[in-house]
Amino acid sequence: MPIGGLQAAGFDINAEAINLPILLTNRAGTITDFNSSMKQFFDGISANVEGLSLNKLPGLSKDGQALVDEAVRDTLAGQPSRSFDLIFPTQSGSISVLLSLSSRRDENGKIVGVVGVGHETVEKAELTRVAND
């Protein structure tokens, strides 16, 4: 279910205009919303993610699952943002995304979930082409 706007520090943010992949989870780490840039990423890994736990994304390795589990747990505990690289298989190779997680808070400052922002997505086939040029 794509999102159009986010509330952050009292400001409305148009998540579509930012042009970065953004997702939201609830306190259980279940993906609840995402913008069209994140949808393109999920489509690239052929994933229907609505209702999935963030650590259960298709193609995520056991190490990746453990990394996501730890990052979500720490973020929900109010620790500073975490960034990490995740690699997912695709039909043409793989996609790498640098994902940063931060706490989502309500108007009273209570942590209600996680905001994930993908900083870049790169297909391994593209990396190979650039490296060979």
Coordinates of N, CA, C and O in Angstrom, one line a residue, residues 1-115:
M1 N 0.8 -1.2 0.0 CA 0.0 0.0 0.0 C 0.9 1.2 0.0 O 1.5 1.6 1.0
P2 N 1.1 1.9 -1.1 CA 2.0 3.0 -1.3 C 1.6 4.2 -0.4 O 0.4 4.4 -0.2
I3 N 2.6 4.9 0.1 CA 2.4 6.1 0.9 C 2.6 7.3 0.1 O 3.4 7.4 -0.8
G4 N 1.9 8.4 0.5 CA 2.1 9.7 -0.2 C 2.8 10.7 0.7 O 3.6 11.5 0.2
G5 N 2.6 10.6 2.0 CA 3.3 11.6 2.9 C 3.6 11.0 4.2 O 3.0 10.0 4.6
L6 N 4.6 11.5 4.8 CA 5.0 11.1 6.1 C 5.0 12.3 7.1 O 5.2 13.4 6.6
Q7 N 4.9 12.0 8.3 CA 5.0 13.1 9.3 C 6.3 12.9 10.0 O 6.6 11.9 10.5
A8 N 7.1 14.0 10.0 CA 8.4 13.9 10.7 C 8.7 15.3 11.4 O 8.7 16.3 10.7
A9 N 8.9 15.2 12.7 CA 9.2 16.4 13.5 C 8.2 17.6 13.2 O 8.5 18.7 13.1
G10 N 6.9 17.2 13.0 CA 5.9 18.2 12.8 C 5.7 18.7 11.3 O 4.9 19.6 11.0
F11 N 6.5 18.2 10.4 CA 6.4 18.6 9.0 C 5.9 17.4 8.2 O 6.1 16.3 8.4
D12 N 5.0 17.8 7.2 CA 4.6 16.8 6.2 C 5.6 16.7 5.2 O 6.2 17.6 4.7
I13 N 6.0 15.4 4.9 CA 7.0 15.1 3.8 C 6.3 14.3 2.7 O 5.7 13.3 3.0
N14 N 6.4 14.8 1.5 CA 5.9 14.0 0.4 C 6.9 12.9 0.0 O 8.0 13.2 -0.6
A15 N 6.6 11.7 0.4 CA 7.5 10.6 0.2 C 7.7 10.2 -1.2 O 8.7 9.6 -1.6
E16 N 6.8 10.6 -2.1 CA 7.0 10.4 -3.5 C 8.0 11.4 -4.1 O 8.7 11.0 -5.0
A17 N 7.9 12.6 -3.7 CA 8.8 13.7 -4.2 C 10.3 13.5 -3.8 O 11.2 14.0 -4.5
I18 N 10.5 12.7 -2.8 CA 11.9 12.5 -2.3 C 12.7 11.7 -3.3 O 13.9 11.8 -3.4
N19 N 12.0 10.8 -4.0 CA 12.6 10.0 -5.0 C 13.7 9.0 -4.4 O 14.7 8.7 -5.1
L20 N 13.5 8.6 -3.2 CA 14.3 7.5 -2.6 C 13.3 6.4 -2.1 O 12.2 6.7 -1.8
P21 N 13.8 5.2 -2.2 CA 12.9 4.1 -1.7 C 12.7 4.3 -0.1 O 13.7 4.4 0.6
I22 N 11.4 4.4 0.3 CA 11.1 4.5 1.7 C 10.1 3.5 2.1 O 9.1 3.2 1.3
L23 N 10.2 2.9 3.2 CA 9.2 1.9 3.8 C 9.0 2.2 5.2 O 9.8 2.8 5.9
L24 N 7.8 1.8 5.7 CA 7.4 1.9 7.1 C 7.1 0.6 7.7 O 6.6 -0.3 7.0
T25 N 7.5 0.3 8.9 CA 7.0 -0.9 9.6 C 6.3 -0.5 10.9 O 6.4 0.6 11.4
N26 N 5.6 -1.5 11.4 CA 5.0 -1.3 12.8 C 6.0 -1.8 13.8 O 7.2 -2.1 13.5
R27 N 5.6 -1.8 15.1 CA 6.5 -2.2 16.2 C 7.0 -3.7 16.0 O 8.0 -4.1 16.5
A28 N 6.2 -4.5 15.3 CA 6.6 -5.9 15.1 C 7.6 -6.1 14.0 O 8.0 -7.2 13.7
G29 N 7.9 -5.0 13.3 CA 8.8 -5.1 12.1 C 8.1 -5.5 10.8 O 8.8 -5.8 9.9
T30 N 6.8 -5.5 10.8 CA 6.0 -5.8 9.6 C 5.9 -4.6 8.7 O 5.5 -3.5 9.2
I31 N 6.2 -4.8 7.5 CA 6.1 -3.7 6.5 C 4.6 -3.3 6.3 O 3.8 -4.2 6.0
T32 N 4.3 -2.0 6.6 CA 3.0 -1.6 6.5 C 2.7 -0.6 5.3 O 1.6 -0.6 4.8
D33 N 3.7 0.1 4.9 CA 3.6 1.1 3.8 C 4.9 1.3 3.1 O 6.0 1.0 3.7
F34 N 4.9 1.7 1.9 CA 6.1 2.0 1.1 C 5.7 2.9 0.0 O 4.6 3.0 -0.5
N35 N 6.7 3.7 -0.5 CA 6.4 4.6 -1.6 C 6.7 3.9 -3.0 O 7.2 2.8 -3.0
S36 N 6.5 4.7 -4.1 CA 6.6 4.0 -5.4 C 8.1 3.7 -5.7 O 8.3 2.7 -6.4
S37 N 9.1 4.4 -5.2 CA 10.5 4.1 -5.4 C 10.8 2.7 -4.8 O 11.5 1.9 -5.3
M38 N 10.3 2.5 -3.5 CA 10.5 1.2 -2.9 C 9.7 0.1 -3.6 O 10.2 -1.0 -3.7
K39 N 8.5 0.4 -4.1 CA 7.8 -0.6 -4.9 C 8.6 -1.0 -6.1 O 8.6 -2.2 -6.4
Q40 N 9.2 -0.1 -6.8 CA 10.1 -0.5 -7.9 C 11.2 -1.4 -7.5 O 11.5 -2.4 -8.2
F41 N 11.8 -1.2 -6.3 CA 12.8 -2.1 -5.8 C 12.2 -3.5 -5.5 O 12.7 -4.5 -6.0
F42 N 11.0 -3.5 -4.9 CA 10.4 -4.8 -4.5 C 10.0 -5.5 -5.8 O 10.1 -6.7 -5.9
D43 N 9.5 -4.8 -6.8 CA 9.2 -5.4 -8.1 C 10.4 -6.0 -8.8 O 10.3 -7.1 -9.4
G44 N 11.6 -5.3 -8.6 CA 12.8 -5.8 -9.1 C 13.2 -7.1 -8.6 O 13.9 -7.9 -9.2
I45 N 12.9 -7.4 -7.3 CA 13.2 -8.7 -6.7 C 12.0 -9.6 -6.7 O 11.9 -10.6 -6.0
S46 N 10.9 -9.2 -7.4 CA 9.7 -10.0 -7.6 C 9.1 -10.3 -6.2 O 8.7 -11.5 -6.0
A47 N 9.0 -9.3 -5.4 CA 8.5 -9.5 -4.0 C 7.1 -8.8 -3.8 O 7.0 -7.7 -4.1
N48 N 6.2 -9.6 -3.2 CA 5.0 -9.0 -2.7 C 5.2 -8.9 -1.2 O 5.2 -9.9 -0.5
V49 N 5.4 -7.7 -0.7 CA 5.9 -7.5 0.7 C 4.9 -7.1 1.7 O 5.2 -7.0 2.9
E50 N 3.7 -6.7 1.2 CA 2.7 -6.2 2.2 C 2.5 -7.2 3.3 O 2.2 -8.4 2.9
G51 N 2.6 -6.9 4.5 CA 2.4 -7.8 5.6 C 3.6 -8.7 6.0 O 3.5 -9.4 6.9
L52 N 4.7 -8.6 5.2 CA 5.9 -9.3 5.5 C 6.7 -8.7 6.6 O 6.8 -7.4 6.7
S53 N 7.3 -9.4 7.4 CA 8.3 -8.9 8.4 C 9.5 -8.5 7.6 O 9.9 -9.1 6.6
L54 N 10.1 -7.3 7.9 CA 11.3 -6.8 7.2 C 12.4 -7.8 7.0 O 13.0 -7.9 6.0
N55 N 12.6 -8.7 8.0 CA 13.6 -9.7 7.9 C 13.2 -10.9 7.1 O 14.0 -11.8 6.9
K56 N 12.0 -10.9 6.5 CA 11.6 -12.1 5.7 C 11.5 -11.7 4.2 O 10.8 -12.4 3.5
L57 N 12.2 -10.7 3.8 CA 12.2 -10.3 2.4 C 12.7 -11.5 1.6 O 13.7 -12.0 1.9
P58 N 12.1 -11.8 0.5 CA 12.5 -12.9 -0.4 C 13.9 -12.7 -0.8 O 14.4 -11.7 -1.2
G59 N 14.7 -13.8 -0.7 CA 16.1 -13.8 -1.1 C 17.1 -13.3 -0.1 O 18.3 -13.4 -0.3
L60 N 16.6 -12.8 1.0 CA 17.5 -12.3 2.1 C 18.2 -13.5 2.7 O 17.5 -14.5 3.2
S61 N 19.5 -13.5 2.8 CA 20.3 -14.6 3.4 C 20.0 -14.7 4.9 O 19.5 -13.8 5.5
K62 N 20.5 -15.8 5.4 CA 20.3 -16.0 6.9 C 21.1 -14.9 7.6 O 20.7 -14.4 8.6
D63 N 22.3 -14.6 7.1 CA 23.1 -13.5 7.7 C 22.4 -12.2 7.6 O 22.3 -11.4 8.5
G64 N 21.8 -12.0 6.4 CA 21.0 -10.7 6.2 C 19.8 -10.7 7.1 O 19.5 -9.6 7.7
Q65 N 19.1 -11.8 7.3 CA 18.0 -11.8 8.3 C 18.4 -11.5 9.7 O 17.7 -10.7 10.4
A66 N 19.5 -12.0 10.1 CA 20.0 -11.7 11.5 C 20.4 -10.2 11.6 O 20.1 -9.6 12.6
L67 N 21.0 -9.7 10.5 CA 21.4 -8.3 10.5 C 20.2 -7.4 10.6 O 20.1 -6.4 11.4
V68 N 19.1 -7.7 9.9 CA 17.9 -6.9 9.9 C 17.2 -7.1 11.2 O 16.7 -6.1 11.8
D69 N 17.2 -8.3 11.8 CA 16.6 -8.5 13.1 C 17.2 -7.6 14.2 O 16.5 -6.9 14.9
E70 N 18.5 -7.6 14.2 CA 19.3 -6.8 15.2 C 19.0 -5.3 14.9 O 18.8 -4.6 15.9
A71 N 19.1 -4.9 13.7 CA 18.9 -3.5 13.4 C 17.5 -3.0 13.8 O 17.3 -1.9 14.4
V72 N 16.5 -3.8 13.5 CA 15.1 -3.4 13.8 C 14.9 -3.4 15.3 O 14.4 -2.5 15.9
R73 N 15.4 -4.4 16.0 CA 15.4 -4.5 17.5 C 16.0 -3.2 18.1 O 15.5 -2.6 19.0
D74 N 17.2 -2.9 17.6 CA 17.9 -1.7 18.2 C 17.2 -0.4 17.9 O 17.1 0.5 18.7
T75 N 16.7 -0.3 16.6 CA 16.0 0.9 16.2 C 14.7 1.1 17.1 O 14.4 2.2 17.5
L76 N 14.0 0.0 17.3 CA 12.7 0.0 18.1 C 13.1 0.3 19.6 O 12.2 0.8 20.3
A77 N 14.3 0.1 20.0 CA 14.7 0.4 21.4 C 15.2 1.9 21.5 O 15.6 2.3 22.5
G78 N 15.2 2.6 20.4 CA 15.5 4.0 20.4 C 17.0 4.3 20.1 O 17.4 5.4 20.2
Q79 N 17.7 3.3 19.7 CA 19.1 3.5 19.4 C 19.3 4.3 18.1 O 18.3 4.3 17.3
P80 N 20.4 5.0 17.9 CA 20.6 5.8 16.6 C 20.4 5.0 15.4 O 20.4 3.7 15.4
S81 N 20.2 5.7 14.3 CA 20.0 5.1 13.0 C 21.1 4.1 12.6 O 22.2 4.2 13.0
R82 N 20.6 3.0 11.9 CA 21.6 2.0 11.4 C 21.5 1.9 9.9 O 20.4 2.0 9.3
S83 N 22.6 1.8 9.3 CA 22.7 1.6 7.8 C 23.4 0.3 7.5 O 24.4 0.0 8.2
F84 N 22.9 -0.4 6.5 CA 23.6 -1.7 6.1 C 23.2 -2.0 4.7 O 22.3 -1.5 4.1
D85 N 24.1 -2.8 4.1 CA 23.9 -3.2 2.7 C 23.2 -4.5 2.6 O 23.7 -5.5 3.3
L86 N 22.2 -4.6 1.8 CA 21.5 -5.9 1.6 C 21.6 -6.2 0.1 O 21.4 -5.4 -0.7
I87 N 21.8 -7.5 -0.1 CA 21.9 -8.0 -1.5 C 20.8 -9.0 -1.7 O 20.6 -9.9 -0.9
F88 N 20.0 -8.8 -2.8 CA 18.9 -9.7 -3.1 C 19.1 -10.3 -4.5 O 19.5 -9.5 -5.5
P89 N 18.8 -11.6 -4.7 CA 18.9 -12.1 -6.1 C 17.7 -11.6 -7.0 O 16.7 -11.4 -6.5
T90 N 18.1 -11.5 -8.3 CA 17.1 -11.2 -9.3 C 17.2 -12.1 -10.4 O 18.1 -12.9 -10.4
Q91 N 16.3 -12.0 -11.4 CA 16.4 -12.9 -12.6 C 17.7 -12.6 -13.4 O 18.3 -13.5 -14.0
S92 N 18.2 -11.4 -13.3 CA 19.4 -11.0 -14.1 C 20.7 -10.9 -13.3 O 21.7 -10.4 -13.8
G93 N 20.6 -11.3 -12.1 CA 21.8 -11.2 -11.2 C 21.4 -11.0 -9.8 O 20.9 -11.8 -9.1
S94 N 21.7 -9.7 -9.3 CA 21.3 -9.3 -8.0 C 21.2 -7.8 -7.9 O 21.7 -7.1 -8.7
I95 N 20.5 -7.4 -6.8 CA 20.4 -6.0 -6.5 C 20.9 -5.7 -5.1 O 20.6 -6.5 -4.2
S96 N 21.7 -4.7 -5.0 CA 22.2 -4.2 -3.7 C 21.5 -2.9 -3.3 O 21.4 -2.0 -4.1
V97 N 21.1 -2.8 -2.0 CA 20.5 -1.6 -1.5 C 21.1 -1.3 -0.2 O 21.3 -2.1 0.6
L98 N 21.5 0.0 0.0 CA 22.0 0.5 1.2 C 20.8 1.0 2.0 O 20.1 2.0 1.5
L99 N 20.4 0.4 3.1 CA 19.2 0.7 3.8 C 19.5 1.3 5.1 O 20.4 0.8 5.9
S100 N 18.9 2.4 5.5 CA 19.1 3.1 6.8 C 17.7 3.0 7.5 O 16.7 3.2 6.9
L101 N 17.8 2.6 8.8 CA 16.6 2.5 9.6 C 16.7 3.5 10.7 O 17.7 3.7 11.3
S102 N 15.5 4.2 11.0 CA 15.4 5.1 12.0 C 14.1 4.9 12.7 O 13.1 4.3 12.1
S103 N 13.9 5.3 14.0 CA 12.7 5.1 14.7 C 11.6 6.0 14.1 O 11.9 7.1 13.8
R104 N 10.4 5.4 14.1 CA 9.2 6.2 13.8 C 8.5 6.5 15.1 O 8.3 5.6 15.9
R105 N 8.2 7.8 15.3 CA 7.6 8.2 16.6 C 6.2 8.9 16.4 O 6.0 9.5 15.3
D106 N 5.3 8.7 17.3 CA 4.1 9.4 17.2 C 4.2 10.8 17.8 O 5.3 11.2 18.2
E107 N 3.1 11.6 17.8 CA 3.2 13.0 18.3 C 3.6 13.1 19.7 O 4.0 14.2 20.1
N108 N 3.6 12.0 20.5 CA 4.0 12.1 21.9 C 5.4 11.6 22.1 O 5.9 11.5 23.2
G109 N 6.1 11.2 21.0 CA 7.5 10.8 21.1 C 7.6 9.3 21.3 O 8.7 8.8 21.4
K110 N 6.5 8.6 21.4 CA 6.5 7.1 21.5 C 6.9 6.4 20.2 O 6.4 6.8 19.2
I111 N 7.8 5.5 20.3 CA 8.3 4.7 19.1 C 7.1 3.8 18.7 O 6.6 3.0 19.4
V112 N 6.7 4.0 17.4 CA 5.6 3.2 16.9 C 6.0 2.3 15.7 O 5.2 1.5 15.2
G113 N 7.3 2.4 15.3 CA 7.8 1.5 14.2 C 9.1 2.0 13.7 O 9.8 2.7 14.4
V114 N 9.4 1.7 12.5 CA 10.7 2.0 11.8 C 10.4 2.6 10.5 O 9.5 2.3 9.8
V115 N 11.3 3.6 10.1 CA 11.3 4.2 8.8 C 12.6 3.6 8.2 O 13.7 3.7 8.7

